[in-house]
Short mmCIF file of C-alpha atoms and ligand atoms in Angstrom, two decimals:
data_model
loop_
_atom_site.label_atom_id
_atom_site.label_comp_id
_atom_site.label_asym_id
_atom_site.label_seq_id
_atom_site.Cartn_x
_atom_site.Cartn_y
_atom_site.Cartn_z
CA MET E 383 -12.42 -8.70 -24.35
CA THR E 384 -14.27 -6.63 -26.74
CA SER E 385 -14.91 -3.56 -25.00
CA VAL E 386 -14.61 -0.18 -26.37
CA ARG E 387 -14.71 2.79 -24.12
CA SER E 388 -15.42 6.33 -24.34
CA THR E 389 -12.80 8.87 -22.93
CA PRO E 390 -13.12 10.72 -19.78
CA THR E 391 -14.30 13.83 -21.71
CA ALA E 392 -16.94 12.14 -23.56
CA ALA E 393 -20.22 11.15 -22.81
CA ALA E 394 -20.91 8.06 -21.39
CA THR E 395 -21.50 5.85 -24.69
CA ALA E 396 -21.72 2.00 -24.77
CA THR E 397 -22.35 0.26 -21.46
CA VAL E 398 -19.62 -2.13 -21.90
CA ARG E 399 -19.96 -4.90 -18.99
CA PRO E 400 -16.62 -6.13 -18.54
CA SER E 401 -15.18 -9.40 -16.88
CA ILE E 402 -14.20 -8.65 -13.46
CA THR E 403 -11.67 -10.37 -11.07
CA CYS E 404 -12.11 -9.76 -7.51
CA VAL E 405 -8.89 -9.88 -5.71
CA VAL E 406 -9.63 -10.48 -1.90
CA PRO E 407 -6.40 -10.69 0.65
CA ALA E 408 -7.44 -12.78 3.54
CA PHE E 409 -5.73 -13.10 6.71
CA ASN E 410 -7.36 -15.03 9.64
CA GLU E 411 -10.84 -13.98 8.51
CA ALA E 412 -12.60 -17.45 8.77
CA GLU E 413 -15.44 -15.85 10.77
CA GLY E 414 -16.58 -14.03 8.16
CA ILE E 415 -15.25 -15.10 5.00
CA THR E 416 -18.31 -17.48 3.76
CA GLY E 417 -20.97 -14.45 4.40
CA PHE E 418 -18.51 -12.13 2.42
CA ILE E 419 -17.69 -14.27 -0.64
CA ASN E 420 -21.54 -14.96 -1.00
CA GLY E 421 -22.45 -11.32 -0.76
CA LEU E 422 -20.03 -10.20 -3.16
CA CYS E 423 -20.32 -13.04 -5.47
CA ALA E 424 -24.40 -12.04 -5.50
CA HIS E 425 -23.24 -8.38 -5.91
CA LEU E 426 -20.89 -9.14 -8.93
CA ALA E 427 -23.18 -11.53 -10.35
CA ALA E 428 -25.57 -8.47 -10.87
CA LEU E 429 -23.13 -6.27 -12.74
CA THR E 430 -21.85 -8.91 -15.33
CA GLU E 431 -22.15 -12.63 -16.24
CA HIS E 432 -18.25 -12.88 -16.40
CA TYR E 433 -16.41 -12.50 -13.01
CA ASP E 434 -14.48 -14.65 -10.74
CA VAL E 435 -13.11 -13.89 -7.11
CA ILE E 436 -9.55 -14.92 -6.15
CA VAL E 437 -9.43 -14.83 -2.48
CA VAL E 438 -5.61 -14.89 -1.47
CA ASP E 439 -4.96 -16.54 1.94
CA ASP E 440 -2.12 -15.04 3.43
CA GLY E 441 -0.74 -17.94 5.57
CA SER E 442 -3.67 -17.73 7.76
CA ARG E 443 -3.96 -20.03 11.16
CA ASP E 444 -7.91 -20.19 11.60
CA GLY E 445 -9.23 -22.19 8.72
CA THR E 446 -9.83 -19.43 6.20
CA GLY E 447 -8.79 -21.35 3.23
CA PHE E 448 -11.13 -24.21 4.37
CA GLU E 449 -13.80 -21.76 4.46
CA VAL E 450 -13.23 -20.38 1.26
CA ILE E 451 -13.26 -24.04 -0.25
CA GLY E 452 -16.59 -24.77 1.54
CA ALA E 453 -18.11 -21.31 0.28
CA SER E 454 -16.86 -21.66 -3.25
CA GLY E 455 -19.47 -24.45 -4.65
CA GLY E 456 -20.97 -23.59 -7.76
CA LEU E 457 -19.55 -20.14 -7.68
CA PRO E 458 -16.33 -18.84 -9.67
CA VAL E 459 -14.47 -18.65 -6.66
CA ARG E 460 -10.59 -19.56 -6.50
CA LEU E 461 -8.14 -19.70 -3.85
CA LEU E 462 -4.48 -19.12 -3.49
CA SER E 463 -3.20 -20.33 -0.32
CA LEU E 464 0.41 -18.70 0.32
CA SER E 465 2.79 -20.63 2.19
CA ARG E 466 3.17 -18.53 5.05
CA ASN E 467 1.70 -14.95 5.94
CA PHE E 468 3.73 -12.66 3.67
CA GLY E 469 1.55 -9.41 4.17
CA LYS E 470 -1.17 -7.59 2.48
CA GLU E 471 0.76 -6.22 -0.20
CA ALA E 472 2.51 -9.44 -1.55
CA ALA E 473 -1.08 -10.81 -1.11
CA ILE E 474 -2.44 -8.41 -3.25
CA SER E 475 0.61 -9.05 -5.53
CA ALA E 476 -0.34 -12.63 -5.98
CA GLY E 477 -3.87 -11.82 -6.50
CA LEU E 478 -2.97 -9.53 -9.48
CA ASP E 479 -0.81 -11.95 -10.94
CA ALA E 480 -3.55 -14.62 -11.16
CA SER E 481 -6.29 -12.66 -12.45
CA THR E 482 -7.41 -12.89 -15.45
CA GLY E 483 -10.45 -10.20 -15.91
CA GLU E 484 -10.79 -7.23 -18.14
CA VAL E 485 -10.85 -5.21 -15.22
CA VAL E 486 -9.76 -6.09 -11.40
CA VAL E 487 -11.05 -4.77 -8.03
CA ILE E 488 -9.36 -5.03 -4.81
CA ILE E 489 -11.20 -5.19 -1.77
CA ASP E 490 -10.64 -6.11 1.85
CA ALA E 491 -12.54 -9.58 3.25
CA ASP E 492 -14.02 -7.37 6.18
CA PHE E 493 -17.28 -5.38 4.68
CA GLN E 494 -15.18 -2.26 5.62
CA GLN E 495 -15.73 -1.34 1.60
CA PRO E 496 -19.22 -1.39 0.62
CA PHE E 497 -20.08 -3.58 -2.39
CA HIS E 498 -21.92 -0.94 -4.15
CA VAL E 499 -19.24 1.26 -4.64
CA ILE E 500 -18.11 -1.13 -7.14
CA ASP E 501 -20.81 -0.40 -9.00
CA GLU E 502 -19.60 3.46 -9.62
CA PHE E 503 -16.24 2.17 -10.10
CA ILE E 504 -17.63 0.28 -12.96
CA ARG E 505 -19.41 3.46 -14.25
CA GLN E 506 -16.35 5.29 -14.06
CA TRP E 507 -14.54 2.85 -15.95
CA GLN E 508 -17.29 2.90 -18.78
CA GLN E 509 -16.37 6.61 -19.05
CA GLY E 510 -12.85 5.87 -19.65
CA TYR E 511 -10.83 5.92 -16.53
CA ASP E 512 -8.08 3.08 -16.39
CA MET E 513 -7.84 3.25 -12.44
CA VAL E 514 -10.61 4.13 -10.08
CA TYR E 515 -9.97 4.03 -6.05
CA GLY E 516 -12.12 4.75 -3.25
CA LEU E 517 -11.65 7.71 -0.84
CA ARG E 518 -12.54 7.75 2.20
CA THR E 519 -14.64 10.48 3.57
CA SER E 520 -13.62 10.28 6.85
CA ARG E 521 -11.21 8.00 9.21
CA SER E 522 -13.48 8.07 12.35
CA THR E 523 -13.46 4.34 12.38
CA ASP E 524 -9.53 4.43 12.93
CA PRO E 525 -8.57 4.98 16.31
CA PRO E 526 -7.32 8.76 17.10
CA VAL E 527 -3.19 7.67 17.50
CA ARG E 528 -3.66 5.74 13.96
CA ARG E 529 -5.45 8.56 12.53
CA PHE E 530 -2.89 11.11 13.47
CA LEU E 531 0.09 9.01 12.47
CA SER E 532 -1.25 8.24 9.05
CA ARG E 533 -2.02 12.03 8.48
CA ALA E 534 1.14 12.83 9.39
CA PHE E 535 2.93 10.16 7.41
CA TYR E 536 0.81 11.04 4.08
CA ARG E 537 1.96 14.63 4.80
CA LEU E 538 5.87 13.35 5.14
CA LEU E 539 5.50 11.13 1.89
CA SER E 540 3.72 14.00 -0.10
CA ARG E 541 6.57 16.62 0.88
CA CYS E 542 9.48 13.89 0.15
CA SER E 543 7.85 12.36 -2.99
CA SER E 544 7.36 13.30 -6.49
CA VAL E 545 4.37 10.79 -6.74
CA GLU E 546 1.37 12.20 -5.58
CA ILE E 547 -0.08 9.70 -3.00
CA PRO E 548 -3.45 10.28 -1.69
CA PRO E 549 -3.92 10.64 1.70
CA ASP E 550 -7.39 8.73 1.83
CA ALA E 551 -7.11 6.24 -0.63
CA GLY E 552 -6.51 2.85 0.16
CA ASP E 553 -6.21 -0.48 -1.54
CA PHE E 554 -10.14 -0.57 -3.03
CA ARG E 555 -9.89 0.06 -6.34
CA LEU E 556 -10.82 -0.98 -9.84
CA MET E 557 -7.93 -1.29 -12.11
CA ASP E 558 -8.04 -2.02 -15.94
CA ARG E 559 -6.01 -4.57 -17.27
CA ARG E 560 -3.42 -2.21 -18.53
CA VAL E 561 -2.65 -1.04 -15.17
CA VAL E 562 -2.54 -4.51 -13.93
CA ASP E 563 -0.12 -5.31 -16.42
CA ALA E 564 1.93 -2.44 -15.66
CA LEU E 565 1.97 -3.12 -12.22
CA LYS E 566 2.93 -6.64 -12.70
CA GLY E 567 6.03 -5.62 -14.73
CA LEU E 568 7.33 -3.81 -11.73
CA PRO E 569 10.36 -5.69 -10.29
CA GLU E 570 10.70 -4.40 -7.17
CA ARG E 571 10.63 -6.51 -3.54
CA SER E 572 9.87 -3.78 -1.15
CA ARG E 573 6.54 -3.19 -2.47
CA PHE E 574 4.17 -0.18 -1.28
CA MET E 575 1.16 -0.60 -3.44
CA LYS E 576 -0.59 2.76 -2.55
CA GLY E 577 2.89 4.18 -4.32
CA LEU E 578 3.02 1.76 -6.97
CA TYR E 579 -0.68 2.58 -8.04
CA ASN E 580 0.21 5.97 -8.17
CA TRP E 581 3.41 5.64 -9.92
CA VAL E 582 2.51 3.74 -12.91
CA GLY E 583 0.08 6.60 -13.85
CA PHE E 584 -2.92 5.92 -16.32
CA ARG E 585 -6.02 8.06 -16.24
CA SER E 586 -7.30 8.04 -12.52
CA THR E 587 -10.37 9.15 -10.85
CA ALA E 588 -11.71 8.79 -7.17
CA VAL E 589 -14.84 7.70 -5.86
CA PRO E 590 -15.60 9.10 -2.22
CA PHE E 591 -17.23 6.49 0.11
CA VAL E 592 -17.93 5.82 3.66
CA TYR E 593 -15.66 3.40 5.24
CA GLY E 594 -17.85 0.77 7.34
CA ASP E 595 -16.84 -1.19 10.89
CA ARG E 596 -15.20 -4.20 10.50
CA LYS E 597 -18.07 -6.94 10.76
CA GLN E 598 -16.00 -9.38 12.25
CA GLY E 599 -12.42 -10.09 13.98
CA THR E 600 -9.99 -7.16 14.55
CA THR E 601 -7.56 -5.11 12.26
CA LYS E 602 -4.42 -7.01 11.14
CA PHE E 603 -2.51 -3.98 11.20
CA ASN E 604 -0.77 -3.23 14.64
CA PHE E 605 1.68 -0.29 15.10
CA SER E 606 4.59 -2.40 14.26
CA ARG E 607 3.32 -3.34 10.82
CA LEU E 608 1.96 0.15 10.00
CA PHE E 609 5.59 1.29 11.16
CA ASP E 610 7.08 -1.33 8.85
CA LEU E 611 4.80 -0.08 6.15
CA ALA E 612 5.71 3.59 6.44
CA MET E 613 9.15 2.91 6.27
CA THR E 614 8.72 0.84 2.86
CA GLY E 615 6.71 3.40 1.45
CA LEU E 616 9.13 6.29 2.87
CA THR E 617 12.22 4.83 1.59
CA SER E 618 10.88 3.38 -1.73
CA PHE E 619 9.49 6.79 -3.13
CA SER E 620 11.93 9.02 -1.89
CA ALA E 621 15.37 9.85 -1.32
CA PHE E 622 14.59 12.57 0.97
CA PRO E 623 15.30 11.14 4.30
CA LEU E 624 19.11 10.71 2.70
CA ARG E 625 19.75 14.09 1.62
CA LEU E 626 18.31 15.56 4.41
CA TRP E 627 21.60 15.02 6.17
CA VAL E 628 23.57 16.60 3.75
CA GLY E 629 21.56 19.85 4.71
CA VAL E 630 21.91 18.90 8.37
CA GLY E 631 25.64 18.02 7.99
CA ALA E 632 26.54 21.39 6.40
CA THR E 633 24.76 23.23 8.91
CA ILE E 634 26.51 21.52 11.72
CA SER E 635 29.97 22.34 9.83
CA ALA E 636 29.07 26.01 9.42
CA CYS E 637 28.36 26.50 12.89
CA SER E 638 31.72 24.35 13.98
CA MET E 639 33.72 26.65 11.75
CA LEU E 640 32.16 29.90 13.21
CA TYR E 641 32.39 28.45 16.76
CA ALA E 642 36.20 27.32 15.78
CA PHE E 643 36.82 31.27 14.70
CA PHE E 644 35.38 32.53 18.21
CA ILE E 645 37.66 30.25 20.11
CA ILE E 646 40.96 31.29 17.98
CA ALA E 647 39.82 34.68 18.54
CA ARG E 648 39.43 34.52 22.11
CA THR E 649 42.44 32.65 22.53
CA LEU E 650 44.53 35.37 20.90
CA LEU E 651 42.84 37.92 22.84
CA ARG E 652 42.78 36.61 26.44
CA GLY E 653 44.93 33.38 25.98
CA ALA E 654 44.09 29.79 26.45
CA ASP E 655 42.04 28.80 29.29
CA VAL E 656 40.98 25.30 30.61
CA PRO E 657 37.07 25.80 30.90
CA GLY E 658 34.95 24.82 28.22
CA TRP E 659 34.68 21.03 29.50
CA ALA E 660 30.74 21.14 29.47
CA THR E 661 30.58 22.66 25.82
CA LEU E 662 33.02 20.15 24.66
CA ALA E 663 31.00 17.21 26.03
CA VAL E 664 27.63 18.62 24.55
CA ALA E 665 29.13 18.96 20.99
CA VAL E 666 30.49 15.42 21.06
CA SER E 667 27.00 13.86 22.39
CA PHE E 668 25.16 15.83 20.03
CA LEU E 669 27.34 15.26 16.61
CA GLY E 670 27.20 11.37 18.12
CA GLY E 671 23.84 11.34 18.16
CA ILE E 672 23.36 12.80 14.84
CA GLN E 673 25.87 10.47 13.36
CA LEU E 674 23.94 7.36 14.75
CA LEU E 675 20.77 8.77 13.23
CA SER E 676 21.91 9.21 9.72
CA ILE E 677 23.83 6.18 9.77
CA SER E 678 20.52 3.98 10.87
CA ILE E 679 18.83 6.08 7.79
CA LEU E 680 21.65 4.90 5.72
CA GLY E 681 20.97 1.33 6.84
CA GLU E 682 17.39 1.43 5.96
CA TYR E 683 18.40 2.09 2.38
CA VAL E 684 21.17 -0.52 2.34
CA ALA E 685 18.54 -2.89 3.96
CA ARG E 686 15.96 -2.40 1.37
CA ILE E 687 19.15 -2.79 -1.41
CA PHE E 688 19.83 -6.04 0.16
CA THR E 689 16.16 -7.32 -0.07
CA GLU E 690 16.31 -6.30 -3.62
CA VAL E 691 19.58 -7.52 -4.71
CA LYS E 692 18.76 -10.99 -2.84
CA GLY E 693 15.80 -11.39 -5.81
CA ARG E 694 13.49 -13.40 -3.66
CA PRO E 695 9.93 -13.61 -4.80
CA ASN E 696 7.25 -11.61 -3.13
CA TYR E 697 5.47 -14.68 -2.14
CA VAL E 698 5.05 -18.50 -2.36
CA VAL E 699 2.14 -20.13 -3.50
CA ALA E 700 1.31 -23.40 -1.34
CA GLU E 701 -2.01 -24.30 -2.87
CA ARG E 702 -4.15 -23.45 -5.51
CA HIS E 703 -8.29 -24.19 -5.59
CA GLY E 704 -10.23 -23.39 -8.91
CA PHE E 705 -7.65 -22.56 -11.23
CA ASN E 706 -8.24 -25.23 -13.68
CA ASP E 707 -12.09 -25.40 -14.15
CA PRO E 708 -13.93 -23.52 -16.55
CA LYS E 709 -15.52 -20.86 -14.71
CA ARG E 710 -12.86 -18.48 -15.68
CA PRO E 711 -14.10 -14.98 -17.04
CA SER E 712 -13.85 -14.89 -20.53
N1 LIG Q 534 -4.43 -8.99 5.26
C1 LIG Q 534 -3.73 -9.99 4.78
N2 LIG Q 534 -2.57 -10.19 5.34
C2 LIG Q 534 -2.00 -9.34 6.47
C3 LIG Q 534 -2.83 -8.63 6.94
C4 LIG Q 534 -4.26 -8.39 6.35
O1 LIG Q 534 -4.09 -10.77 3.67
O2 LIG Q 534 -0.93 -9.71 6.79
C5 LIG Q 534 -5.77 -8.60 4.92
C6 LIG Q 534 -6.84 -8.72 5.68
O3 LIG Q 534 -7.32 -9.85 6.19
C7 LIG Q 534 -8.28 -7.87 5.32
C8 LIG Q 534 -7.14 -6.80 4.55
O4 LIG Q 534 -5.83 -7.20 4.57
O5 LIG Q 534 -8.93 -8.55 4.26
C9 LIG Q 534 -7.39 -5.60 5.34
O6 LIG Q 534 -6.84 -5.70 6.72
P1 LIG Q 534 -7.13 -4.98 7.86
O7 LIG Q 534 -8.69 -5.25 7.90
O8 LIG Q 534 -6.82 -5.64 9.12
O9 LIG Q 534 -6.88 -3.74 7.90
P2 LIG Q 534 -7.46 -2.15 7.95
O10 LIG Q 534 -9.13 -2.10 7.73
O11 LIG Q 534 -7.44 -2.09 9.70
O12 LIG Q 534 -6.62 -1.29 7.15
MG1 LIG Q 535 -10.20 -3.65 7.40
#
């Protein structure tokens, strides 16, 4: 690994052709994975003589792993089969842990991220950037509800978190080995990769691209998975939901005090009266709701702590193919 890169401010100097590892998380992608691997390898071969592709089969039940083995003949393609479906974040972590290239590119297995964008990633890396991420120019391929919720989530996250997470950036990105090593060093189990990429820092730049339609199969992210990911993102990168209740609690206490003064003053002036049951019922149920909500938010954080304390690995590898042959990038 001998590349010397210029800084982003300097003009491009030597055209360094880095060794590239492509990490491809795949869950039930048997239908199109052969075509995808062939297309990706042909594209990478034109970019550099040293590349490899690591497909992480994330517990697929449709024979994705067999397809990958079938497609890998003569190509520097490796397969990591996880023992069950651990989720995309864990699959990416598994791929990064096994990667050896000087740069690592993460790409989905469904053709939604065009291969030619990788050329621009490499050009930006050659200019001195350590992380180059794809930025979707439009979310028109997402259903309107997902688009709306996604926007709302990133707006909330940017308000609550000190780490800047670009809303239209995904996992499609190039990372220098230094960034990959920094990510590998993060011990947390609740992994929200989009946050972690930004947390590690380094010189980053965006490359806008048009997100394509899925060529085969359907999205693996239903509402409950997206909600789960959003909760992980929010609780991993912000303590704001916890702190919010200090403000809410203080406001409600202040209102209660004022109301207490009002009742005392009225009792002194007009004597005691029985009415007020409705006010009492409303106040009790309102406070009950607030308490349940705040306790459930506490519960979310306790659940994350519980996950971290158990210290279980992020994923378990059941099988590896192609990791012992000499086709590794040098
Ligand atoms: N994926 C994965 N594990 C999962 C869900 C998805 O490895 O549990 C992979 C999937 O096979 C694809 C990538 O992650 O290669 C992105 O998934 P998808 O296309 O369903 O997401 P979307 O494009 O709708 O955000
Ligand atoms: Mg997709």
